[in-house]
Coordinates of C-alpha atoms in Angstrom, one line a residue:
M1176 CA 0.0 0.0 0.0
A1177 CA 2.9 2.4 0.7
Y1178 CA 4.1 1.9 -2.9
L1179 CA 0.7 3.0 -4.2
Y1180 CA 0.8 6.2 -2.1
L1181 CA 4.4 6.8 -3.2
L1182 CA 3.4 6.4 -6.9
I1183 CA 0.4 8.8 -6.5
I1184 CA 2.7 11.4 -4.9
L1185 CA 5.3 11.0 -7.5
V1186 CA 2.8 11.4 -10.3
A1187 CA 1.3 14.4 -8.7
V1188 CA 4.7 16.1 -8.2
G1189 CA 5.7 15.2 -11.8
F1190 CA 2.4 16.8 -13.1
V1191 CA 3.0 20.0 -11.1
V1192 CA 6.6 20.2 -12.3
W1193 CA 5.5 19.6 -15.9
K1194 CA 2.8 22.3 -15.7
I1195 CA 5.2 24.8 -14.2
S1196 CA 7.8 24.1 -16.9
Q1197 CA 5.2 24.7 -19.6
A1198 CA 4.2 28.2 -18.3
P1199 CA 5.1 31.0 -20.6
K1200 CA 8.3 32.8 -19.5
N1201 CA 7.3 36.3 -20.8
P1202 CA 3.6 36.7 -21.1
P1203 CA 2.6 38.9 -24.0
A1204 CA 2.3 42.6 -23.3
P1205 CA -1.2 44.0 -23.3
T1206 CA -2.0 45.7 -26.6
S1207 CA -3.2 49.2 -26.6
R1208 CA -6.3 50.4 -28.4
R1209 CA -4.2 51.9 -31.2
D1210 CA -2.7 48.5 -32.1
A1211 CA -6.2 47.0 -32.6
P1212 CA -7.2 46.1 -36.1
R1213 CA -9.0 48.8 -38.0
G1214 CA -11.6 48.6 -40.7
P1215 CA -10.7 49.6 -44.2
D1216 CA -12.6 52.9 -43.9
D1217 CA -10.4 53.8 -40.9
D1218 CA -7.1 53.0 -42.7
P1219 CA -5.6 56.0 -44.4
E1220 CA -3.4 53.9 -46.6
F1221 CA -6.4 52.0 -47.9
L1222 CA -8.3 55.3 -48.6
R1223 CA -5.2 56.7 -50.3
R1224 CA -5.2 53.8 -52.8
L1225 CA -8.9 54.3 -53.7

């Protein structure tokens, strides 16, 4: 029975270590409203080509 408990603990610790190692190191920076996609009617370059 002790081996079963040891196995469960090892699997749990392994899972936690795996999840921590998969976490992104540098989360993406929040984008500002200016970087948001714009519609063609708001894009000066598109309007210039018309």
